[in-house]
Tab-separated table of N, CA and C in Angstrom:
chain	number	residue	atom	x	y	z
A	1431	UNK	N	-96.585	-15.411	-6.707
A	1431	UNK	CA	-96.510	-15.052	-5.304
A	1431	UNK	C	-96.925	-13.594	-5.153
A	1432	UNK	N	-97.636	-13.420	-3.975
A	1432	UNK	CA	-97.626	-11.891	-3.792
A	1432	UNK	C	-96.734	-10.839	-3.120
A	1433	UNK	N	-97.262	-10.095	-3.102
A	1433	UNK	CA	-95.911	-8.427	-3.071
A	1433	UNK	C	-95.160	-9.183	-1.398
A	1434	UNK	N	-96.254	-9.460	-0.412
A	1434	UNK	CA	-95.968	-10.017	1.171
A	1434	UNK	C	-94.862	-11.095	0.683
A	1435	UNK	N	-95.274	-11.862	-0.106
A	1435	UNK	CA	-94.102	-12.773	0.078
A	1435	UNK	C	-93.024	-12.805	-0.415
A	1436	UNK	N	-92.902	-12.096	-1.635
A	1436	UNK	CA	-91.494	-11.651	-2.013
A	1436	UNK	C	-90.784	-10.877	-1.225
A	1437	UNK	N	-91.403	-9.806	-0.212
A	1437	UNK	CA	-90.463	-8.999	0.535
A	1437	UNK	C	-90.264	-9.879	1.810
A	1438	UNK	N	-90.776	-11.103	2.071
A	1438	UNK	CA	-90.416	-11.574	3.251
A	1438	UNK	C	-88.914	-12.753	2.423
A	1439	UNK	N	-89.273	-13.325	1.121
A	1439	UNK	CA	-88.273	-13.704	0.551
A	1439	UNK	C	-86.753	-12.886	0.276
A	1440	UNK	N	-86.680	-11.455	0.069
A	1440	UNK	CA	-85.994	-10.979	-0.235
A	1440	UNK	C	-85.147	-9.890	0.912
A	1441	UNK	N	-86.315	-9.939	2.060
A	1441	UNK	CA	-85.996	-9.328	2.660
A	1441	UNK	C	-85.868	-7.268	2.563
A	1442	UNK	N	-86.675	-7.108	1.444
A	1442	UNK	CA	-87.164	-6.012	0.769
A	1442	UNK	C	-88.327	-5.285	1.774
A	1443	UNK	N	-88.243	-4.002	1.657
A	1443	UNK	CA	-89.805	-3.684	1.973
A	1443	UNK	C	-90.512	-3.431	0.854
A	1444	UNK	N	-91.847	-3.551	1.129
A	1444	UNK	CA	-92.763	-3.260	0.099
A	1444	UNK	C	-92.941	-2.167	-0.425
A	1445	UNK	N	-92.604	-1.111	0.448
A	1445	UNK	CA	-92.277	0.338	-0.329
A	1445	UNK	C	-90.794	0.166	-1.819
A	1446	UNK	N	-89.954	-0.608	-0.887
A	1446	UNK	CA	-89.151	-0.713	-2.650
A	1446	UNK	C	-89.184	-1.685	-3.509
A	1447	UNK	N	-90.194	-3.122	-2.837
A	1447	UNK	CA	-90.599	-3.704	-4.344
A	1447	UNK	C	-91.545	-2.720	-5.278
A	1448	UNK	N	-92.691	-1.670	-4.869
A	1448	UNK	CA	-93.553	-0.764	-5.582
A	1448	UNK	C	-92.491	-0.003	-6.446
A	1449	UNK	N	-91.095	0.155	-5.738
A	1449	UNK	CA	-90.461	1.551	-6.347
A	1449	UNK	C	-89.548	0.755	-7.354
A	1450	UNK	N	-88.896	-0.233	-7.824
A	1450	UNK	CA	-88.971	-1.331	-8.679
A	1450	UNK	C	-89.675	-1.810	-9.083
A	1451	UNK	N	-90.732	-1.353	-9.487
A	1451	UNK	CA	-91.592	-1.768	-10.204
A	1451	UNK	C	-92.002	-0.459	-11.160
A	1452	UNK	N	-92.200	0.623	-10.443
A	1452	UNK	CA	-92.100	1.989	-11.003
A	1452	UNK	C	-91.302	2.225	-11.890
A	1453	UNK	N	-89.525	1.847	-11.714
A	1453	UNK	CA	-88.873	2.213	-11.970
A	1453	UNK	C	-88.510	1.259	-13.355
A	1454	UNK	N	-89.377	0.239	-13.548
A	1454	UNK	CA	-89.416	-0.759	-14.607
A	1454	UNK	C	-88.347	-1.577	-14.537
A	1455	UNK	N	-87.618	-2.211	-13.300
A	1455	UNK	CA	-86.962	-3.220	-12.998
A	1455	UNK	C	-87.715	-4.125	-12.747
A	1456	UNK	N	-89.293	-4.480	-11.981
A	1456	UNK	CA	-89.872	-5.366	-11.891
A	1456	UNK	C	-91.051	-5.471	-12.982
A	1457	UNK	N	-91.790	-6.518	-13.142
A	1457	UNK	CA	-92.904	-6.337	-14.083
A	1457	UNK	C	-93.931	-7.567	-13.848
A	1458	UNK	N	-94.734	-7.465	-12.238
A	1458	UNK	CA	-95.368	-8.240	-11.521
A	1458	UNK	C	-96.480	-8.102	-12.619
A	1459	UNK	N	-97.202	-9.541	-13.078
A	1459	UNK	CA	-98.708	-9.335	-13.504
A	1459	UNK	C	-99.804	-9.090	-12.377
A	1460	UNK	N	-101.075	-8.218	-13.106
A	1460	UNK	CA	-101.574	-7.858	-12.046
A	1460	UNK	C	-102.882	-8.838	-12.194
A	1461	UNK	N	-103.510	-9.132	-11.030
A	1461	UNK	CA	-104.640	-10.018	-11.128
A	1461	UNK	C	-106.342	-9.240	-11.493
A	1462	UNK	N	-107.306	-9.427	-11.226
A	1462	UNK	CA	-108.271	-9.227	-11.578
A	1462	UNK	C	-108.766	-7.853	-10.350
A	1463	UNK	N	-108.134	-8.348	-9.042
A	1463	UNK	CA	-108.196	-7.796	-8.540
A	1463	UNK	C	-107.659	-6.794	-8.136
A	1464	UNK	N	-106.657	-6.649	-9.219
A	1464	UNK	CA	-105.475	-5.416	-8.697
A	1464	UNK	C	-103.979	-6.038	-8.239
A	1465	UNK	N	-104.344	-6.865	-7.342
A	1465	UNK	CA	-103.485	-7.754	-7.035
A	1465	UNK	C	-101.943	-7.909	-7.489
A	1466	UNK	N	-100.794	-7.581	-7.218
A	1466	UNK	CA	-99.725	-7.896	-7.930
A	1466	UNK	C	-99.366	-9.321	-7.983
A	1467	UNK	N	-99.125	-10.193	-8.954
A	1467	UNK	CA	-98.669	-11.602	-8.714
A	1467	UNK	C	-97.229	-12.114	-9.427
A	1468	UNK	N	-96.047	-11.809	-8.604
A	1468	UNK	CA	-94.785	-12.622	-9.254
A	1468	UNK	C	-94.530	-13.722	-9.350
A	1469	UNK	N	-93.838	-13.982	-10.692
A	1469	UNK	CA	-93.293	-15.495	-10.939
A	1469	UNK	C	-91.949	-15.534	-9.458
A	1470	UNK	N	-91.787	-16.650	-9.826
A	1470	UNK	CA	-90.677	-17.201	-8.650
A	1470	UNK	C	-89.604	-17.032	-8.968
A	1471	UNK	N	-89.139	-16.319	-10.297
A	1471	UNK	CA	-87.916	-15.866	-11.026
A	1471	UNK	C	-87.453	-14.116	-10.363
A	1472	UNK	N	-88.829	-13.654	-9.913
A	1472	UNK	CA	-88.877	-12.071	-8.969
A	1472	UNK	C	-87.553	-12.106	-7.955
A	1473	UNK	N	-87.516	-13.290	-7.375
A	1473	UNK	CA	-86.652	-13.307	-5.943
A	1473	UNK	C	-85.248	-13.130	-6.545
A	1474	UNK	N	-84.892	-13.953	-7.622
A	1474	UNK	CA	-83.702	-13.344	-8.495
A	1474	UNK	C	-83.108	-12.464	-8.425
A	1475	UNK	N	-84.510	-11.785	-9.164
A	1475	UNK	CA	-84.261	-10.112	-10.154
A	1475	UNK	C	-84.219	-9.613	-8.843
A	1476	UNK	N	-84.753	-9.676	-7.796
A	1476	UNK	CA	-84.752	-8.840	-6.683
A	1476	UNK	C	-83.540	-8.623	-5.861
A	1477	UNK	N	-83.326	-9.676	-5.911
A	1477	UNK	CA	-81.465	-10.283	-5.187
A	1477	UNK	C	-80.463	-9.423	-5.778
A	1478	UNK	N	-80.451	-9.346	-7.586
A	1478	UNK	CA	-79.586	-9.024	-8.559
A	1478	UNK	C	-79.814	-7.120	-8.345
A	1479	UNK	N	-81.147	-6.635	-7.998
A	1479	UNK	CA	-81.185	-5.696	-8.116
A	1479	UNK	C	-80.443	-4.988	-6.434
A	1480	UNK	N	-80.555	-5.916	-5.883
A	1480	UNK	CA	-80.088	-5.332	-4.361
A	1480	UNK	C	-78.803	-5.164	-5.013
A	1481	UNK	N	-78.011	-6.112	-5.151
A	1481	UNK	CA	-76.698	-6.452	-5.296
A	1481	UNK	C	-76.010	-4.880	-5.734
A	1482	UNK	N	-76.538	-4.385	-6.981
A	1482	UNK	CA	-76.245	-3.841	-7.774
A	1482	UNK	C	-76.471	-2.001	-6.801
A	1483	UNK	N	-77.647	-1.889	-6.295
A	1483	UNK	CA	-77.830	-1.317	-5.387
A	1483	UNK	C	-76.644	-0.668	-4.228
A	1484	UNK	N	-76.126	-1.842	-4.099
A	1484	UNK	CA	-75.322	-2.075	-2.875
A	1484	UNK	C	-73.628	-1.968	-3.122
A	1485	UNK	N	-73.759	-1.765	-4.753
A	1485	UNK	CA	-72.378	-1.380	-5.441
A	1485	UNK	C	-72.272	0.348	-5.880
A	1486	UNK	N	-73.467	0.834	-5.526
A	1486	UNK	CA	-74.055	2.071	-6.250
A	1486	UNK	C	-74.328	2.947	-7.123
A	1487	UNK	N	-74.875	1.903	-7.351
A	1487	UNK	CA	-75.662	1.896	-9.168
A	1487	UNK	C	-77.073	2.647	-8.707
A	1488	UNK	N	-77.446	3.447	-9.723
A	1488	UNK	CA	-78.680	3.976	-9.591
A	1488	UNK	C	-79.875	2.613	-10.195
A	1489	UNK	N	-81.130	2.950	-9.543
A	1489	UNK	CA	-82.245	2.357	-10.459
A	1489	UNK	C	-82.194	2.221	-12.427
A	1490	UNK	N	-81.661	3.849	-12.538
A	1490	UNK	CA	-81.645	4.164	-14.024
A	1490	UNK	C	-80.656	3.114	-14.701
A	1491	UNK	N	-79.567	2.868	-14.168
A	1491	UNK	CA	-78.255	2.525	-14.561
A	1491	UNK	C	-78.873	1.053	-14.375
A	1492	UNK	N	-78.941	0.758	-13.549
A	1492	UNK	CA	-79.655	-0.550	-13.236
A	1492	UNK	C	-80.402	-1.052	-14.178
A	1493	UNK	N	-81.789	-0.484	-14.365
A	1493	UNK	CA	-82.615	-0.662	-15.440
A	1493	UNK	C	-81.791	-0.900	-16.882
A	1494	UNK	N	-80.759	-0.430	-17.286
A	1494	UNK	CA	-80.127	-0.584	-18.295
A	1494	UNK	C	-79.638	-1.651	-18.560
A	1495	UNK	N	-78.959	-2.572	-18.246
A	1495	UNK	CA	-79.133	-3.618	-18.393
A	1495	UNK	C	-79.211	-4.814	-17.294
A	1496	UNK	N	-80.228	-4.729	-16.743
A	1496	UNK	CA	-80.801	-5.688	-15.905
A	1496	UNK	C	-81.791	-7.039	-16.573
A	1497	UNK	N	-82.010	-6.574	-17.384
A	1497	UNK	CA	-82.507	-7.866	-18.343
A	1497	UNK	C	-81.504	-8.821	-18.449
A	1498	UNK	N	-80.472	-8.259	-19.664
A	1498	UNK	CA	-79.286	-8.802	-19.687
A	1498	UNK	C	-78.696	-9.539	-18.652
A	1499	UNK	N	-77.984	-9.117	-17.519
A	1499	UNK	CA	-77.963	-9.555	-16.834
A	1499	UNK	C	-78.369	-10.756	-16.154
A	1500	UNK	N	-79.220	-10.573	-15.836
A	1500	UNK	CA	-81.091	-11.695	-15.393
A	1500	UNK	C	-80.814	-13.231	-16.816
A	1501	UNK	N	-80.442	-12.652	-17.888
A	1501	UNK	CA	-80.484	-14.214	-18.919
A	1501	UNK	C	-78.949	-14.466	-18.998
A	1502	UNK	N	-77.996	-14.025	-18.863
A	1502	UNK	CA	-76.767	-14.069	-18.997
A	1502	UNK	C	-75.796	-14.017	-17.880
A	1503	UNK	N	-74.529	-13.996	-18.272
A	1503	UNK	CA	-73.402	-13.621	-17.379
A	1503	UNK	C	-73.376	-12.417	-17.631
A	1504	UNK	N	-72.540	-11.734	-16.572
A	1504	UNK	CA	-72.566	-10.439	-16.344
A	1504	UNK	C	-71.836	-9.632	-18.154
A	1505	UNK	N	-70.359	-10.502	-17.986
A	1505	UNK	CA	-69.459	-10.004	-18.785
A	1505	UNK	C	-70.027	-9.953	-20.503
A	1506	UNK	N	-71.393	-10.687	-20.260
A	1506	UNK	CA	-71.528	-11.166	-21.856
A	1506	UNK	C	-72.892	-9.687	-22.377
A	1507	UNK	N	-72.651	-8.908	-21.688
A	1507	UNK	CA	-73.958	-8.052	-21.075
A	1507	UNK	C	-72.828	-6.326	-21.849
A	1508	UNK	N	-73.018	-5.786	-22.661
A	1508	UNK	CA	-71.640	-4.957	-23.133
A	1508	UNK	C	-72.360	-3.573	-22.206
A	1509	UNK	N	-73.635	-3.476	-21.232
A	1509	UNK	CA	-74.142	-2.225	-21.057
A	1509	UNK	C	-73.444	-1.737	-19.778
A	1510	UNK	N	-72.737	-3.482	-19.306
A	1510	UNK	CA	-72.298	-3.350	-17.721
A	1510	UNK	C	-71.136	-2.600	-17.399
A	1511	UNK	N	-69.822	-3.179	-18.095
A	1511	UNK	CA	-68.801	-2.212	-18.155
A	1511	UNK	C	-68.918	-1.128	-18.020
A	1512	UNK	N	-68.952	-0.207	-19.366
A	1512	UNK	CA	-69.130	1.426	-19.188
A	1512	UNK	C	-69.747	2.008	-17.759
A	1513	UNK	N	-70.351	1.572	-17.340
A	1513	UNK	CA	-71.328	2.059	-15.906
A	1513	UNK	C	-70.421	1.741	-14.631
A	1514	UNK	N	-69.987	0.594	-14.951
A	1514	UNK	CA	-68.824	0.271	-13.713
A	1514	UNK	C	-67.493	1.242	-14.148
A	1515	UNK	N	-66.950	1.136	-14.832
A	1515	UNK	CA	-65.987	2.355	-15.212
A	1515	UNK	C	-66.240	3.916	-14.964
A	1516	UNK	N	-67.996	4.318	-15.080
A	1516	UNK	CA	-68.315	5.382	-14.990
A	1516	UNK	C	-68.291	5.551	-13.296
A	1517	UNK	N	-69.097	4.562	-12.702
A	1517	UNK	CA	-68.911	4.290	-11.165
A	1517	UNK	C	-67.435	4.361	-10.239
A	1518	UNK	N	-66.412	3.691	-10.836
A	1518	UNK	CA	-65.254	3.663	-10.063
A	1518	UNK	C	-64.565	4.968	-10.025
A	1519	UNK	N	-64.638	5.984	-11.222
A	1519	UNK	CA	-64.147	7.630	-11.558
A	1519	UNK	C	-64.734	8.259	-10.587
A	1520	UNK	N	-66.459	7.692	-10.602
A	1520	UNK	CA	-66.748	9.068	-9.616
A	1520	UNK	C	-66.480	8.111	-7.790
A	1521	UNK	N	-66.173	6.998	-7.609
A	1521	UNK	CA	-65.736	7.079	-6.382
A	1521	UNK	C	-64.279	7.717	-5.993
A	1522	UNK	N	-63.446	7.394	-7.451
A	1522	UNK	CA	-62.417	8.399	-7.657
A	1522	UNK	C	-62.326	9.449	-6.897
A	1523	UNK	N	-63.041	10.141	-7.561
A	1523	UNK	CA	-63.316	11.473	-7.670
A	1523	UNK	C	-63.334	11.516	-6.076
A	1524	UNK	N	-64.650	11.222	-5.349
A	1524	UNK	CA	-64.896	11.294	-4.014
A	1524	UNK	C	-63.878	11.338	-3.015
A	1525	UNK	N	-62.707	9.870	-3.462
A	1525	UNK	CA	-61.600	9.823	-2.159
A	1525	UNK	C	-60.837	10.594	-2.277
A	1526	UNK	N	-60.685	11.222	-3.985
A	1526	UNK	CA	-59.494	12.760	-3.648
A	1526	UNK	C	-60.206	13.490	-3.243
A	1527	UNK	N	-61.739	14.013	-3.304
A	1527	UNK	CA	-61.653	15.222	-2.613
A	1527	UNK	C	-61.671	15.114	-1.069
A	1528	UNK	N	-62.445	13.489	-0.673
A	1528	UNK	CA	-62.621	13.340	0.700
A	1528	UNK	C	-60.913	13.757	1.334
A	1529	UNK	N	-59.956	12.927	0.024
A	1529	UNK	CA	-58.204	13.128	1.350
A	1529	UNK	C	-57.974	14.386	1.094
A	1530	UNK	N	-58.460	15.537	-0.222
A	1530	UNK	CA	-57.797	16.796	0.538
A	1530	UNK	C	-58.977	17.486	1.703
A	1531	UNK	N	-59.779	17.101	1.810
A	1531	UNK	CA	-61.156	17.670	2.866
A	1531	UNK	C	-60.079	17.008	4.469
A	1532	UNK	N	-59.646	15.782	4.224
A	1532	UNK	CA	-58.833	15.480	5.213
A	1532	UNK	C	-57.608	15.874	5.954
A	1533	UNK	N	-56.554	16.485	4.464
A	1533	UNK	CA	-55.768	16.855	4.684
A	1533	UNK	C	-55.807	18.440	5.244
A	1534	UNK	N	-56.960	18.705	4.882
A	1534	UNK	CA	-57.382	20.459	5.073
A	1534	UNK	C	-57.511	20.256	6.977
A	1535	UNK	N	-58.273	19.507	7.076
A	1535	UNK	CA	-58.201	19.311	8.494
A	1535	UNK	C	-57.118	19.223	9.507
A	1536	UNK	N	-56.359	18.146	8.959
A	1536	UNK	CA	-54.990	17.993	9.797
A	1536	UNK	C	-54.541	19.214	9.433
A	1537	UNK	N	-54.311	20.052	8.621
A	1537	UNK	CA	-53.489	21.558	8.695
A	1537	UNK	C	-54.239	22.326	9.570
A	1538	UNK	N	-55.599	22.385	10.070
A	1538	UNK	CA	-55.997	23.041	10.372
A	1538	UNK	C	-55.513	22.858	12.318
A	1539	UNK	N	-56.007	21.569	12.390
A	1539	UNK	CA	-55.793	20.968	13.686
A	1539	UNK	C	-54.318	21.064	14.088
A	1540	UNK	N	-53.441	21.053	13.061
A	1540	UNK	CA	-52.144	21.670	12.968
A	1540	UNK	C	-51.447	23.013	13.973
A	1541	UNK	N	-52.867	23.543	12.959
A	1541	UNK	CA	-52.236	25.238	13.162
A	1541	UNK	C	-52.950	25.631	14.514
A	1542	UNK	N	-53.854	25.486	15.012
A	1542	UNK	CA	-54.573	25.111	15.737
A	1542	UNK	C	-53.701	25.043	17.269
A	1543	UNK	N	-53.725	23.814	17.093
A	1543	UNK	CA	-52.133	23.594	17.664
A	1543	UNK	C	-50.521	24.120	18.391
A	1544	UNK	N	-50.012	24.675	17.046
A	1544	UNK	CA	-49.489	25.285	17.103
A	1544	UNK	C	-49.335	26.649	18.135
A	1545	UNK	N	-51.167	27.071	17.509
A	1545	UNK	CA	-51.518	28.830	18.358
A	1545	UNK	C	-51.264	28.503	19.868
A	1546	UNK	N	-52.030	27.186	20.225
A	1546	UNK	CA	-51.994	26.687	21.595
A	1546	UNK	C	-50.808	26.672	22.613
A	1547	UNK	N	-50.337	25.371	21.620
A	1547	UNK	CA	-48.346	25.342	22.023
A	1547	UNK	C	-47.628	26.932	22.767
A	1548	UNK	N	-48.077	27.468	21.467
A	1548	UNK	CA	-47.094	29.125	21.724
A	1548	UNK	C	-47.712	29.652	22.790
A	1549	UNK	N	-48.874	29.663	23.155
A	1549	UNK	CA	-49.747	30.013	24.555
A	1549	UNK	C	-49.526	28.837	25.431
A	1550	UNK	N	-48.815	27.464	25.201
A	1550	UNK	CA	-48.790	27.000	26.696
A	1550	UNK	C	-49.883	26.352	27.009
A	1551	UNK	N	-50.811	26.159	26.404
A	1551	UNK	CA	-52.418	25.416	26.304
A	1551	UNK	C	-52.726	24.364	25.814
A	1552	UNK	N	-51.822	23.505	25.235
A	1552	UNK	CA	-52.463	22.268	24.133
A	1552	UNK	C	-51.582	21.430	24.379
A	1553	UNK	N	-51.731	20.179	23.981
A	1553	UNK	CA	-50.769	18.975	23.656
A	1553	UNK	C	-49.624	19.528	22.922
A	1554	UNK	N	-48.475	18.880	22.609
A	1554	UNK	CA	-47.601	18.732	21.416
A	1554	UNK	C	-48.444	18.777	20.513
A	1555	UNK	N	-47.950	19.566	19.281
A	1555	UNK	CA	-48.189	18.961	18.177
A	1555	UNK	C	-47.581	17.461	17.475
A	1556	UNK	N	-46.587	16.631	17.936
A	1556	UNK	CA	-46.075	15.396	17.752
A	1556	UNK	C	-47.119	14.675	18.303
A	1557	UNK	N	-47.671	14.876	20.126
A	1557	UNK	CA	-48.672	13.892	20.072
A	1557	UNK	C	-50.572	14.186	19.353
A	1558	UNK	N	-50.367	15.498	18.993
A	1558	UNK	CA	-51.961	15.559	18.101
A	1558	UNK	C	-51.818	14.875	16.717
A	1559	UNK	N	-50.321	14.957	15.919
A	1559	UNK	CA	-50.773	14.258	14.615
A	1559	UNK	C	-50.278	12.928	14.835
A	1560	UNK	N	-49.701	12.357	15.947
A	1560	UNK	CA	-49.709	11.157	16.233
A	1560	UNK	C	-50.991	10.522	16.919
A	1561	UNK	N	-51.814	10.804	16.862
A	1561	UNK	CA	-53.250	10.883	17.177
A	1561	UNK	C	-53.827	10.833	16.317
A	1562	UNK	N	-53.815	11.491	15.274
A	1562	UNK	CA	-54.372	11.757	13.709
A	1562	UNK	C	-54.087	10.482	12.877
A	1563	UNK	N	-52.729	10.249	13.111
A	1563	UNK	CA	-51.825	9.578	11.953
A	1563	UNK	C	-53.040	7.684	12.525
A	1564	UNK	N	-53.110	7.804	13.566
A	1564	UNK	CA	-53.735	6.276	14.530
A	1564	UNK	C	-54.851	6.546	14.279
A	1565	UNK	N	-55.635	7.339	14.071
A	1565	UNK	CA	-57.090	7.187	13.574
A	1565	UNK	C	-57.223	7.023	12.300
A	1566	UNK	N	-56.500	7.261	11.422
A	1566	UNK	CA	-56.069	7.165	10.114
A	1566	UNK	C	-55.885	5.779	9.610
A	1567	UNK	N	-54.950	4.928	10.638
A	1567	UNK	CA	-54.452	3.462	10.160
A	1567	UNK	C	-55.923	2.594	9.961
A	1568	UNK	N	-56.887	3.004	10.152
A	1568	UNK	CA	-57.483	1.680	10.263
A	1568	UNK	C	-57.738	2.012	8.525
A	1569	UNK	N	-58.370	2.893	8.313
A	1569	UNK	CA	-58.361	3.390	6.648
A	1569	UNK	C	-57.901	2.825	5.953
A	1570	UNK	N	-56.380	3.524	6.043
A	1570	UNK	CA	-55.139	3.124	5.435
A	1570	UNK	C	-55.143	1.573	5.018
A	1571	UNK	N	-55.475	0.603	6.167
A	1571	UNK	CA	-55.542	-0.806	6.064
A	1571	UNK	C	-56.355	-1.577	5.386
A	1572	UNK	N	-57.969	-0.731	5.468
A	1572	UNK	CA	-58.993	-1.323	4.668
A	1572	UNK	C	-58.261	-0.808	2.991
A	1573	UNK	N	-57.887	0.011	2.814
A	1573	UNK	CA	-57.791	0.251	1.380
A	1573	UNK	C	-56.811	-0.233	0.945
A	1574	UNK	N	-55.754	-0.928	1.127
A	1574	UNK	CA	-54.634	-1.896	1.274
A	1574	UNK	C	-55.214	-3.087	0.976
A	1575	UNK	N	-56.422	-3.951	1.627
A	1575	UNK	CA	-56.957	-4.930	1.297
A	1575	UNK	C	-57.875	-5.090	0.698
């Protein structure tokens, strides 16, 4: 099949079947004419590579064992683990610094607050972090489930 019809299969643009292919996740034969031509096994690898994409895995990481993958089960694949372990630390990483970047805020909006209050200018501070605390729940809930 050609490059048109795999991205209408996959729902890909053709700018990132080229950049999977670059990146040596794909390996379209080329025709006489230049032509790229994939087997019907492409829509797969293409699917598997979104997937993985969409968990946020780099190309590099990807490329590592995406073969594997592609002939096997995931678990039988020993390159997958380590990368998912390496992946979940640094989302780790992200939600502590995102909740103290959060918590820096509510102190700020706090104090904030506060200056207001003592001037006679602002809400309560009971109803601003009760305001805070309700924009917060929906969070709170997704990460619960």
């Amino acid at each position: 099949m050609k490059i048109g019809q795999l991205a209408e299969l996959t729902g890909s643009s053709l700018r990132s079947l080229r950049y999977y292919e670059q990146k040596g996740l794909l390996s379209p034969l080329r025709q006489d004419n230049g032509y790229r031509e994939y087997s019907p096994l492409a829509v797969q690898q293409v699917q598997t590579i979104r997937f993985y994409l969409n968990l946020g895995l780099t190309t590099d990481q990807i490329a590592s064992f995406l073969h594997c993958v592609i002939r096997n089960k995931e678990s039988f694949c020993e390159e997958v683990l380590p990368i998912y372990q390496q992946k979940l630390e640094e989302i780790d990483e992200q939600i502590h610094s995102l909740n103290g970047i959060r918590n820096n805020l509510i102190d700020r909006i706090h104090s904030i607050n506060q200056e207001r209050v003592a001037a006679g200018s602002a809400l309560s501070v009971s109803e601003n972090l009760r305001s805070i605390n309700d924009q917060a729940k929906p969070y709170a809930e997704r990460r619960n489930t």
